[in-house]
PDB file of C-alpha atoms in Angstrom:
ATOM      1  CA  MET A 344      18.517  16.501   9.885  1.00 48.00           C
ATOM      2  CA  ALA A 345      15.171  16.557   7.500  1.00 49.00           C
ATOM      3  CA  ARG A 346      17.227  14.707   4.854  1.00 50.00           C
ATOM      4  CA  SER A 347      17.991  12.127   7.260  1.00 49.00           C
ATOM      5  CA  LEU A 348      14.284  11.756   8.714  1.00 45.00           C
ATOM      6  CA  SER A 349      13.074  11.767   4.986  1.00 46.00           C
ATOM      7  CA  LYS A 350      15.314   8.814   4.499  1.00 47.00           C
ATOM      8  CA  PHE A 351      14.142   6.913   7.486  1.00 44.00           C
ATOM      9  CA  LEU A 352      10.589   7.670   6.714  1.00 45.00           C
ATOM     10  CA  CYS A 353      10.793   6.475   3.003  1.00 46.00           C
ATOM     11  CA  LYS A 354      13.213   3.852   3.295  1.00 44.00           C
ATOM     12  CA  GLY A 355      11.802   1.870   6.061  1.00 42.00           C
ATOM     13  CA  ILE A 356      13.255   1.104   9.528  1.00 38.00           C
ATOM     14  CA  SER A 357      17.136   1.383   9.701  1.00 37.00           C
ATOM     15  CA  PHE A 358      19.421   0.311  12.321  1.00 38.00           C
ATOM     16  CA  SER A 359      23.157   1.005  13.131  1.00 38.00           C
ATOM     17  CA  GLY A 360      26.220  -1.383  13.279  1.00 41.00           C
ATOM     18  CA  SER A 361      28.526  -2.963  10.704  1.00 38.00           C
ATOM     19  CA  ALA A 362      26.268  -5.753  10.133  1.00 41.00           C
ATOM     20  CA  ALA A 363      23.459  -3.340   8.886  1.00 40.00           C
ATOM     21  CA  ARG A 364      25.989  -1.691   6.635  1.00 36.00           C
ATOM     22  CA  SER A 365      27.125  -4.859   4.828  1.00 37.00           C
ATOM     23  CA  ALA A 366      23.533  -6.261   4.806  1.00 41.00           C
ATOM     24  CA  ILE A 367      22.143  -6.562   1.059  1.00 43.00           C
ATOM     25  CA  ILE A 368      18.383  -6.016   1.541  1.00 44.00           C
ATOM     26  CA  ALA A 369      16.388  -7.575  -1.232  1.00 47.00           C
ATOM     27  CA  PRO A 370      13.182  -5.946  -2.416  1.00 52.00           C
ATOM     28  CA  GLY A 371       9.997  -6.970  -0.158  1.00 55.00           C
ATOM     29  CA  SER A 372      12.118  -7.343   2.915  1.00 56.00           C
ATOM     30  CA  PHE A 373      12.852  -5.208   5.970  1.00 56.00           C
ATOM     31  CA  TYR A 374      14.407  -5.257   9.305  1.00 60.00           C
ATOM     32  CA  ILE A 375      12.769  -4.808  12.786  1.00 60.00           C
ATOM     33  CA  ASN A 376      14.798  -4.920  15.674  1.00 60.00           C
ATOM     34  CA  GLY A 377      17.613  -6.680  14.205  1.00 58.00           C
ATOM     35  CA  MET A 378      15.501  -9.573  12.461  1.00 59.00           C
ATOM     36  CA  ARG A 379      14.866  -9.638   8.732  1.00 57.00           C
ATOM     37  CA  TYR A 380      11.133 -10.095   7.618  1.00 57.00           C
ATOM     38  CA  SER A 381      10.212 -10.744   4.028  1.00 57.00           C
ATOM     39  CA  THR A 382       6.936 -10.275   2.154  1.00 57.00           C
ATOM     40  CA  THR A 383       8.339 -12.309  -0.777  1.00 57.00           C
ATOM     41  CA  VAL A 384       9.029 -15.887  -1.363  1.00 55.00           C
ATOM     42  CA  PRO A 385      12.281 -17.097  -3.101  1.00 58.00           C
ATOM     43  CA  ASN A 386      11.767 -18.706  -6.411  1.00 61.00           C
ATOM     44  CA  GLU A 387      14.455 -21.348  -6.086  1.00 66.00           C
ATOM     45  CA  PRO A 388      14.515 -24.829  -7.442  1.00 69.00           C
ATOM     46  CA  ASP A 389      14.560 -26.516  -3.976  1.00 71.00           C
ATOM     47  CA  THR A 390      11.683 -24.544  -2.782  1.00 70.00           C
ATOM     48  CA  HIS A 391       8.477 -26.993  -2.576  1.00 72.00           C
ATOM     49  CA  ASP A 392       5.586 -25.879  -4.937  1.00 71.00           C
ATOM     50  CA  ASP A 393       3.225 -25.043  -2.373  1.00 71.00           C
ATOM     51  CA  PHE A 394       5.621 -22.252  -1.249  1.00 67.00           C
ATOM     52  CA  LYS A 395       6.610 -20.982  -4.469  1.00 61.00           C
ATOM     53  CA  PRO A 396       5.431 -17.655  -5.885  1.00 57.00           C
ATOM     54  CA  THR A 397       2.379 -17.859  -8.250  1.00 57.00           C
ATOM     55  CA  ASN A 398       1.114 -15.593 -10.649  1.00 58.00           C
ATOM     56  CA  LYS A 399      -2.645 -15.463 -10.084  1.00 58.00           C
ATOM     57  CA  LEU A 400      -3.277 -13.273 -13.195  1.00 59.00           C
ATOM     58  CA  GLU A 401      -1.524 -15.635 -15.375  1.00 59.00           C
ATOM     59  CA  ASN A 402      -4.200 -18.049 -15.839  1.00 58.00           C
ATOM     60  CA  SER A 403      -7.342 -15.976 -15.084  1.00 65.00           C
ATOM     61  CA  GLY A 404      -7.378 -13.830 -17.982  1.00 71.00           C
ATOM     62  CA  LEU A 405      -7.061 -10.718 -16.131  1.00 79.00           C
ATOM     63  CA  THR A 406      -4.750  -7.881 -17.082  1.00 88.00           C
ATOM     64  CA  LEU A 407      -3.134  -5.827 -14.458  1.00 89.00           C
ATOM     65  CA  LYS A 408      -5.329  -2.910 -15.614  1.00 92.00           C
ATOM     66  CA  ASP A 409      -8.370  -5.015 -15.151  1.00 91.00           C
ATOM     67  CA  LEU A 410      -6.915  -6.125 -11.474  1.00 91.00           C
ATOM     68  CA  VAL A 411      -6.603  -2.218 -10.719  1.00 94.00           C
ATOM     69  CA  GLU A 412     -10.258  -1.498 -12.153  1.00 95.00           C
ATOM     70  CA  GLN A 413     -11.572  -4.388 -10.167  1.00 93.00           C
ATOM     71  CA  ASP A 414      -9.717  -3.253  -7.000  1.00 94.00           C
ATOM     72  CA  VAL A 415     -11.155   0.204  -7.048  1.00 95.00           C
ATOM     73  CA  LYS A 416     -14.666  -1.105  -7.972  1.00 95.00           C
ATOM     74  CA  ASP A 417     -14.909  -3.655  -5.261  1.00 94.00           C
ATOM     75  CA  ASN A 418     -13.325  -1.705  -2.183  1.00 94.00           C
ATOM     76  CA  PRO A 419     -14.898   1.585  -1.088  1.00 95.00           C
ATOM     77  CA  VAL A 420     -11.585   2.670  -0.067  1.00 95.00           C
ATOM     78  CA  MET A 421      -8.484   1.321  -1.933  1.00 96.00           C
ATOM     79  CA  LEU A 422      -5.112   2.164  -1.191  1.00 96.00           C
ATOM     80  CA  TYR A 423      -2.042   1.269  -3.396  1.00 96.00           C
ATOM     81  CA  MET A 424       1.098   2.106  -1.102  1.00 96.00           C
ATOM     82  CA  LYS A 425       4.412   1.050  -0.299  1.00 96.00           C
ATOM     83  CA  GLY A 426       4.047  -1.667   2.112  1.00 94.00           C
ATOM     84  CA  VAL A 427       0.796  -3.005   3.785  1.00 94.00           C
ATOM     85  CA  PRO A 428      -1.254  -1.164   6.271  1.00 94.00           C
ATOM     86  CA  ASP A 429      -0.243  -2.804   9.346  1.00 93.00           C
ATOM     87  CA  LEU A 430       3.416  -2.011   8.290  1.00 93.00           C
ATOM     88  CA  PRO A 431       3.737   0.634   5.917  1.00 95.00           C
ATOM     89  CA  GLN A 432       7.376   1.122   4.241  1.00 95.00           C
ATOM     90  CA  CYS A 433       7.002   4.830   3.606  1.00 95.00           C
ATOM     91  CA  GLY A 434       6.220   7.675   5.769  1.00 96.00           C
ATOM     92  CA  PHE A 435       3.569   8.957   3.010  1.00 97.00           C
ATOM     93  CA  SER A 436       1.741   5.512   2.949  1.00 97.00           C
ATOM     94  CA  SER A 437       1.880   5.429   6.963  1.00 96.00           C
ATOM     95  CA  LEU A 438       0.147   8.989   6.900  1.00 97.00           C
ATOM     96  CA  ALA A 439      -2.448   7.845   4.645  1.00 97.00           C
ATOM     97  CA  VAL A 440      -2.964   4.862   6.540  1.00 96.00           C
ATOM     98  CA  ARG A 441      -3.210   6.780   9.925  1.00 96.00           C
ATOM     99  CA  VAL A 442      -5.601   9.320   8.375  1.00 96.00           C
ATOM    100  CA  LEU A 443      -7.886   6.575   6.882  1.00 95.00           C
ATOM    101  CA  LYS A 444      -7.974   4.495  10.275  1.00 94.00           C
ATOM    102  CA  GLN A 445      -9.475   7.257  12.106  1.00 93.00           C
ATOM    103  CA  TYR A 446     -12.893   6.644  10.226  1.00 93.00           C
ATOM    104  CA  ASN A 447     -12.951   2.941  10.910  1.00 91.00           C
ATOM    105  CA  VAL A 448     -13.832   2.296   7.205  1.00 92.00           C
ATOM    106  CA  PRO A 449     -12.783  -1.031   5.529  1.00 92.00           C
ATOM    107  CA  LEU A 450      -9.382  -0.696   3.937  1.00 92.00           C
ATOM    108  CA  GLY A 451      -8.548  -2.483   0.677  1.00 93.00           C
ATOM    109  CA  ALA A 452      -4.734  -2.037  -0.005  1.00 94.00           C
ATOM    110  CA  ARG A 453      -2.096  -3.556  -2.319  1.00 94.00           C
ATOM    111  CA  ASN A 454       1.691  -3.129  -2.092  1.00 95.00           C
ATOM    112  CA  ILE A 455       3.248  -1.693  -4.855  1.00 94.00           C
ATOM    113  CA  LEU A 456       6.739  -2.735  -4.033  1.00 94.00           C
ATOM    114  CA  GLU A 457       6.293  -6.319  -4.555  1.00 90.00           C
ATOM    115  CA  ASP A 458       5.336  -6.002  -8.400  1.00 89.00           C
ATOM    116  CA  PRO A 459       6.860  -3.016 -10.365  1.00 90.00           C
ATOM    117  CA  GLU A 460       4.404  -4.100 -13.338  1.00 92.00           C
ATOM    118  CA  LEU A 461       1.234  -3.269 -10.633  1.00 92.00           C
ATOM    119  CA  LYS A 462       3.013  -0.020  -9.837  1.00 94.00           C
ATOM    120  CA  SER A 463       3.132   1.134 -13.549  1.00 94.00           C
ATOM    121  CA  ALA A 464      -0.433   0.034 -14.039  1.00 95.00           C
ATOM    122  CA  VAL A 465      -1.745   1.906 -11.203  1.00 96.00           C
ATOM    123  CA  LYS A 466       0.135   5.132 -12.373  1.00 96.00           C
ATOM    124  CA  ALA A 467      -1.626   4.529 -16.087  1.00 95.00           C
ATOM    125  CA  PHE A 468      -5.083   4.055 -14.449  1.00 95.00           C
ATOM    126  CA  SER A 469      -4.936   7.128 -12.222  1.00 96.00           C
ATOM    127  CA  HIS A 470      -2.569   9.297 -14.509  1.00 95.00           C
ATOM    128  CA  TRP A 471      -0.810  10.225 -11.123  1.00 94.00           C
ATOM    129  CA  PRO A 472       2.938   9.692 -10.644  1.00 94.00           C
ATOM    130  CA  THR A 473       3.382   9.274  -6.934  1.00 95.00           C
ATOM    131  CA  PHE A 474       2.267   6.790  -4.144  1.00 96.00           C
ATOM    132  CA  PRO A 475       0.301   6.250  -2.048  1.00 97.00           C
ATOM    133  CA  GLN A 476      -2.837   6.564  -4.303  1.00 97.00           C
ATOM    134  CA  ILE A 477      -6.245   6.611  -2.588  1.00 97.00           C
ATOM    135  CA  PHE A 478      -9.497   5.668  -4.203  1.00 97.00           C
ATOM    136  CA  ILE A 479     -12.814   6.118  -2.497  1.00 96.00           C
ATOM    137  CA  LYS A 480     -16.214   5.067  -3.961  1.00 95.00           C
ATOM    138  CA  GLY A 481     -14.316   4.524  -7.369  1.00 95.00           C
ATOM    139  CA  GLU A 482     -12.962   7.916  -7.532  1.00 95.00           C
ATOM    140  CA  PHE A 483      -9.291   8.533  -7.341  1.00 97.00           C
ATOM    141  CA  ILE A 484      -8.601  11.073  -4.564  1.00 96.00           C
ATOM    142  CA  GLY A 485      -4.670  11.746  -4.603  1.00 95.00           C
ATOM    143  CA  GLY A 486      -2.049  10.786  -2.112  1.00 95.00           C
ATOM    144  CA  SER A 487      -1.550  11.451   1.630  1.00 95.00           C
ATOM    145  CA  ASP A 488      -1.307  15.031   1.435  1.00 96.00           C
ATOM    146  CA  ILE A 489      -4.701  15.561  -0.016  1.00 96.00           C
ATOM    147  CA  ILE A 490      -6.113  12.985   2.215  1.00 96.00           C
ATOM    148  CA  LEU A 491      -4.696  14.873   5.242  1.00 96.00           C
ATOM    149  CA  ASN A 492      -6.027  18.271   3.971  1.00 97.00           C
ATOM    150  CA  MET A 493      -9.382  16.726   3.406  1.00 97.00           C
ATOM    151  CA  HIS A 494      -9.287  15.300   7.099  1.00 97.00           C
ATOM    152  CA  GLN A 495      -8.401  18.745   8.468  1.00 97.00           C
ATOM    153  CA  THR A 496     -11.115  20.655   6.488  1.00 97.00           C
ATOM    154  CA  GLY A 497     -13.934  17.840   7.182  1.00 96.00           C
ATOM    155  CA  GLU A 498     -14.468  16.908   3.548  1.00 96.00           C
ATOM    156  CA  LEU A 499     -13.095  13.340   4.268  1.00 96.00           C
ATOM    157  CA  LYS A 500     -15.356  12.837   7.136  1.00 94.00           C
ATOM    158  CA  GLU A 501     -18.369  13.754   4.642  1.00 94.00           C
ATOM    159  CA  LYS A 502     -16.951  11.576   1.783  1.00 94.00           C
ATOM    160  CA  LEU A 503     -16.693   8.518   4.052  1.00 93.00           C
ATOM    161  CA  GLN A 504     -19.702   8.932   6.128  1.00 90.00           C
ATOM    162  CA  ASP A 505     -21.809   6.633   4.148  1.00 87.00           C
ATOM    163  CA  ILE A 506     -19.187   3.899   4.154  1.00 84.00           C
ATOM    164  CA  SER A 507     -18.471   3.908   7.856  1.00 65.00           C
ATOM    165  CA  ALA A 508     -22.286   3.846   8.510  1.00 57.00           C
ATOM    166  CA  ASN A 509     -22.689   0.896   6.125  1.00 62.00           C
ATOM    167  CA  GLN A 510     -19.918  -0.808   8.215  1.00 60.00           C
ATOM    168  CA  GLU A 511     -21.515  -0.302  11.481  1.00 55.00           C
ATOM    169  CA  LYS A 512     -24.596  -1.681   9.948  1.00 56.00           C
ATOM    170  CA  SER A 513     -23.307  -5.071   8.961  1.00 58.00           C
ATOM    171  CA  GLU A 514     -21.507  -5.700  12.395  1.00 56.00           C
TER     172      GLU A 514
END
């Protein structure tokens, strides 16, 4: 039971039926209520240029390391996760989002499933092997287990207090 629950939480939403078993799920895609959603755009020759994926880093002179540093610096709370905050694709990422949303803080996030190179760059930056990875005020905090523990002890509330206070002032 625990193993099947773990698979459900970390691999996304699954459904039964012969169509589900025979379907090939591409990276960056998922199913909800039998409908396939994708977070990536195919790079096919007949796709119009406006809809082709672009590499924003290619011409910017930024490396992935620079991008991660900029993300962490520019976002008071930065979350590198599997999926996006509105649709996490892993139970641990979902837990991290639910805990952080309790504090009504602005949340920067990147989906590491869309870019394996970004995933590697984040691991190298934090020297931490697993995801999600949470940074608060430029400091690497850890994963969902650490955030949950900090939430339960009140330490997270103290750490996020000035961020949520600044958020309320700006509104």
